[in-house]
């Protein structure tokens, strides 16, 4: 009886970043680190998690694994038991690599909901802005498309533009002055 070696593939394990949803509903992973972890068809979920934990210098406690199906960047698939893990491995068995996203479950009682700016904002005597889609984020805050809904102007470019980019800074950022949202033309 011949022993057939199991096929190995590489799992590109993304850790420490965030997902951003684009206008078309596709998800994009931003930031964090990427690690390569060997994966074979005979591995179990617990062994894979342990390998990841050792690679990223963490523990398996609260570790959540997710992945995308090929051609579908709108729905993340959660791997929570061995059956899910085997389904993922079988789905990608013809591929040389797959991308896995590692997340940590929040401790009980911890609020993980990310703060989003209000739908309409006004600071002090600034115009009122309707906040629309997110353009991006960085260390100092987040940038959204906004529209002026006050000030009596219908301009679409330049100062007083109807559609603008609004930067919402974190209260503890070095550049925060607690003034009106910063505004640029989109």
CSV table of C-alpha atoms in Angstrom, one decimal:
chain,number,residue,atom,x,y,z
A,1,UNK,CA,0.0,0.0,0.0
A,2,UNK,CA,1.5,3.3,-1.1
A,3,UNK,CA,1.3,6.3,1.2
A,4,UNK,CA,0.3,9.4,-0.7
A,5,UNK,CA,1.6,12.6,0.9
A,6,UNK,CA,-1.0,15.3,1.6
A,7,UNK,CA,-0.8,18.4,-0.5
A,8,UNK,CA,0.5,21.4,1.3
A,9,UNK,CA,-0.6,25.0,0.6
A,10,UNK,CA,0.3,28.3,2.2
A,11,UNK,CA,-2.3,30.2,4.2
A,12,UNK,CA,-1.6,34.0,4.0
A,13,UNK,CA,-2.8,35.0,7.4
A,14,UNK,CA,-3.8,38.7,7.7
A,15,UNK,CA,-3.8,40.0,11.2
A,16,UNK,CA,-4.3,43.4,12.9
A,17,UNK,CA,-5.9,45.4,10.1
A,18,UNK,CA,-9.5,46.4,9.4
A,19,UNK,CA,-12.1,45.9,6.7
A,20,UNK,CA,-13.4,48.8,4.7
A,21,UNK,CA,-16.5,48.4,2.5
A,22,UNK,CA,-16.2,50.1,-0.9
A,23,UNK,CA,-19.1,51.8,-2.7
A,24,UNK,CA,-19.9,48.7,-4.7
A,25,UNK,CA,-20.2,46.6,-1.5
A,26,UNK,CA,-16.8,44.8,-2.0
A,27,UNK,CA,-14.7,44.6,1.2
A,28,UNK,CA,-11.0,45.6,1.3
A,29,UNK,CA,-8.6,44.7,4.1
A,30,UNK,CA,-6.4,47.6,5.1
A,31,UNK,CA,-3.3,47.6,7.3
A,32,UNK,CA,-2.1,44.9,9.7
A,33,UNK,CA,0.5,42.3,9.0
A,34,UNK,CA,0.6,39.2,6.8
A,35,UNK,CA,2.1,35.9,7.8
A,36,UNK,CA,2.6,32.7,5.8
A,37,UNK,CA,1.5,29.5,7.6
A,38,UNK,CA,1.7,25.9,6.1
A,39,UNK,CA,-1.6,24.2,5.7
A,40,UNK,CA,-2.3,20.6,4.7
A,41,UNK,CA,-5.4,18.6,4.0
A,42,UNK,CA,-5.0,16.5,7.2
A,43,UNK,CA,-4.7,19.4,9.6
A,44,UNK,CA,-7.5,20.1,12.1
A,45,UNK,CA,-8.8,23.5,13.1
A,46,UNK,CA,-7.2,23.5,16.5
A,47,UNK,CA,-3.7,22.7,15.1
A,48,UNK,CA,-4.1,25.4,12.5
A,49,UNK,CA,-5.1,28.0,15.1
A,50,UNK,CA,-2.1,26.9,17.3
A,51,UNK,CA,0.2,27.3,14.3
A,52,UNK,CA,-1.2,30.8,13.7
A,53,UNK,CA,-1.0,31.8,17.4
A,54,UNK,CA,2.7,30.8,17.5
A,55,UNK,CA,3.4,32.7,14.3
A,56,UNK,CA,1.7,35.9,15.5
A,57,UNK,CA,2.9,35.6,19.1
A,58,UNK,CA,-0.6,35.3,20.5
A,59,UNK,CA,-3.0,32.7,21.9
A,60,UNK,CA,-5.9,30.8,20.4
A,61,UNK,CA,-8.3,32.2,23.0
A,62,UNK,CA,-10.9,34.2,21.2
A,63,UNK,CA,-9.3,33.7,17.8
A,64,UNK,CA,-11.8,33.9,14.9
A,65,UNK,CA,-10.8,32.9,11.4
A,66,UNK,CA,-12.6,34.2,8.3
A,67,UNK,CA,-12.0,33.9,4.5
A,68,UNK,CA,-13.6,34.9,1.2
A,69,UNK,CA,-14.8,32.4,-1.4
A,70,UNK,CA,-13.2,33.0,-4.8
A,71,UNK,CA,-14.7,35.9,-6.7
A,72,UNK,CA,-16.8,37.0,-3.7
A,73,UNK,CA,-15.3,39.9,-1.7
A,74,UNK,CA,-18.7,40.8,-0.2
A,75,UNK,CA,-19.2,38.0,2.3
A,76,UNK,CA,-16.7,36.8,4.8
A,77,UNK,CA,-17.1,33.1,5.8
A,78,UNK,CA,-16.5,32.2,9.4
A,79,UNK,CA,-14.5,29.1,10.4
A,80,UNK,CA,-15.7,28.1,13.8
A,81,UNK,CA,-15.5,24.2,13.9
A,82,UNK,CA,-13.6,21.4,12.2
A,83,UNK,CA,-16.3,20.9,9.5
A,84,UNK,CA,-16.0,24.6,8.5
A,85,UNK,CA,-12.2,24.3,8.4
A,86,UNK,CA,-12.3,21.1,6.2
A,87,UNK,CA,-14.8,22.9,3.9
A,88,UNK,CA,-12.4,25.8,3.5
A,89,UNK,CA,-9.4,23.5,2.9
A,90,UNK,CA,-11.4,21.4,0.3
A,91,UNK,CA,-12.6,24.5,-1.4
A,92,UNK,CA,-9.1,25.8,-1.9
A,93,UNK,CA,-7.4,22.4,-2.3
A,94,UNK,CA,-6.4,23.0,-6.0
A,95,UNK,CA,-4.9,26.4,-5.1
A,96,UNK,CA,-1.4,27.0,-3.8
A,97,UNK,CA,-2.5,29.5,-1.3
A,98,UNK,CA,-5.5,31.0,0.4
A,99,UNK,CA,-6.0,34.2,2.4
A,100,UNK,CA,-7.3,33.9,6.0
A,101,UNK,CA,-8.2,36.8,8.2
A,102,UNK,CA,-7.5,36.4,11.9
A,103,UNK,CA,-9.6,38.4,14.3
A,104,UNK,CA,-9.8,38.4,18.1
A,105,UNK,CA,-13.1,38.2,19.8
A,106,UNK,CA,-13.8,41.1,22.2
A,107,UNK,CA,-13.8,40.2,25.9
A,108,UNK,CA,-17.4,40.0,27.4
A,109,UNK,CA,-18.8,43.5,28.2
A,110,UNK,CA,-16.4,45.3,25.9
A,111,UNK,CA,-18.1,47.5,23.3
A,112,UNK,CA,-16.6,46.8,19.9
A,113,UNK,CA,-19.0,49.0,17.9
A,114,UNK,CA,-16.9,51.5,16.0
A,115,UNK,CA,-18.0,55.1,16.3
A,116,UNK,CA,-19.3,56.5,13.0
A,117,UNK,CA,-20.0,60.2,12.6
A,118,UNK,CA,-23.6,61.3,13.0
A,119,UNK,CA,-25.6,61.4,9.8
A,120,UNK,CA,-25.8,65.2,10.1
A,121,UNK,CA,-23.1,67.2,11.8
A,122,UNK,CA,-22.7,70.8,12.9
A,123,UNK,CA,-20.0,72.2,15.2
A,124,UNK,CA,-20.4,75.7,16.6
A,125,UNK,CA,-21.4,78.1,13.8
A,126,UNK,CA,-20.4,75.8,11.0
A,127,UNK,CA,-22.7,74.8,8.2
A,128,UNK,CA,-24.8,71.6,8.6
A,129,UNK,CA,-23.3,68.7,6.7
A,130,UNK,CA,-25.0,65.4,5.7
A,131,UNK,CA,-22.4,62.7,6.1
A,132,UNK,CA,-22.3,60.2,3.3
A,133,UNK,CA,-19.9,57.4,2.3
A,134,UNK,CA,-16.5,56.8,3.9
A,135,UNK,CA,-13.4,57.7,1.8
A,136,UNK,CA,-10.7,56.5,4.1
A,137,UNK,CA,-9.1,56.6,7.5
A,138,UNK,CA,-5.8,57.1,9.1
A,139,UNK,CA,-4.1,57.7,12.4
A,140,UNK,CA,-5.7,61.0,13.0
A,141,UNK,CA,-9.3,60.1,12.1
A,142,UNK,CA,-11.6,59.3,9.2
A,143,UNK,CA,-12.6,61.1,6.0
A,144,UNK,CA,-16.2,61.0,4.6
A,145,UNK,CA,-18.0,62.5,1.7
A,146,UNK,CA,-20.4,65.1,3.0
A,147,UNK,CA,-22.9,67.6,1.6
A,148,UNK,CA,-23.7,71.0,2.9
A,149,UNK,CA,-27.4,71.1,3.7
A,150,UNK,CA,-27.3,74.7,5.0
A,151,UNK,CA,-25.7,78.0,4.1
A,152,UNK,CA,-27.9,78.6,1.0
A,153,UNK,CA,-25.3,77.7,-1.6
A,154,UNK,CA,-25.8,75.3,-4.6
A,155,UNK,CA,-22.1,75.5,-5.7
A,156,UNK,CA,-20.6,72.2,-6.7
A,157,UNK,CA,-16.9,73.1,-6.5
A,158,UNK,CA,-14.5,75.3,-4.7
A,159,UNK,CA,-15.2,77.1,-1.4
A,160,UNK,CA,-18.8,76.6,-0.4
A,161,UNK,CA,-19.0,73.4,-2.5
A,162,UNK,CA,-22.1,71.3,-2.0
A,163,UNK,CA,-20.1,68.0,-2.0
A,164,UNK,CA,-17.1,68.0,0.2
A,165,UNK,CA,-14.7,65.7,2.0
A,166,UNK,CA,-15.1,65.9,5.8
A,167,UNK,CA,-12.3,64.9,8.1
A,168,UNK,CA,-13.3,63.7,11.6
A,169,UNK,CA,-10.4,63.7,13.9
A,170,UNK,CA,-10.0,61.6,17.0
A,171,UNK,CA,-10.3,63.8,20.1
A,172,UNK,CA,-6.9,62.7,21.2
A,173,UNK,CA,-5.1,63.3,17.9
A,174,UNK,CA,-2.4,66.0,17.8
A,175,UNK,CA,-4.2,68.0,15.2
A,176,UNK,CA,-7.6,68.1,16.8
A,177,UNK,CA,-8.8,71.6,17.7
A,178,UNK,CA,-12.4,70.6,18.5
A,179,UNK,CA,-13.5,73.0,15.8
A,180,UNK,CA,-15.8,72.4,12.7
A,181,UNK,CA,-15.0,69.4,10.6
A,182,UNK,CA,-12.3,70.1,8.1
A,183,UNK,CA,-13.6,70.4,4.6
A,184,UNK,CA,-12.1,69.9,1.1
A,185,UNK,CA,-13.6,69.7,-2.4
A,186,UNK,CA,-14.2,66.1,-3.5
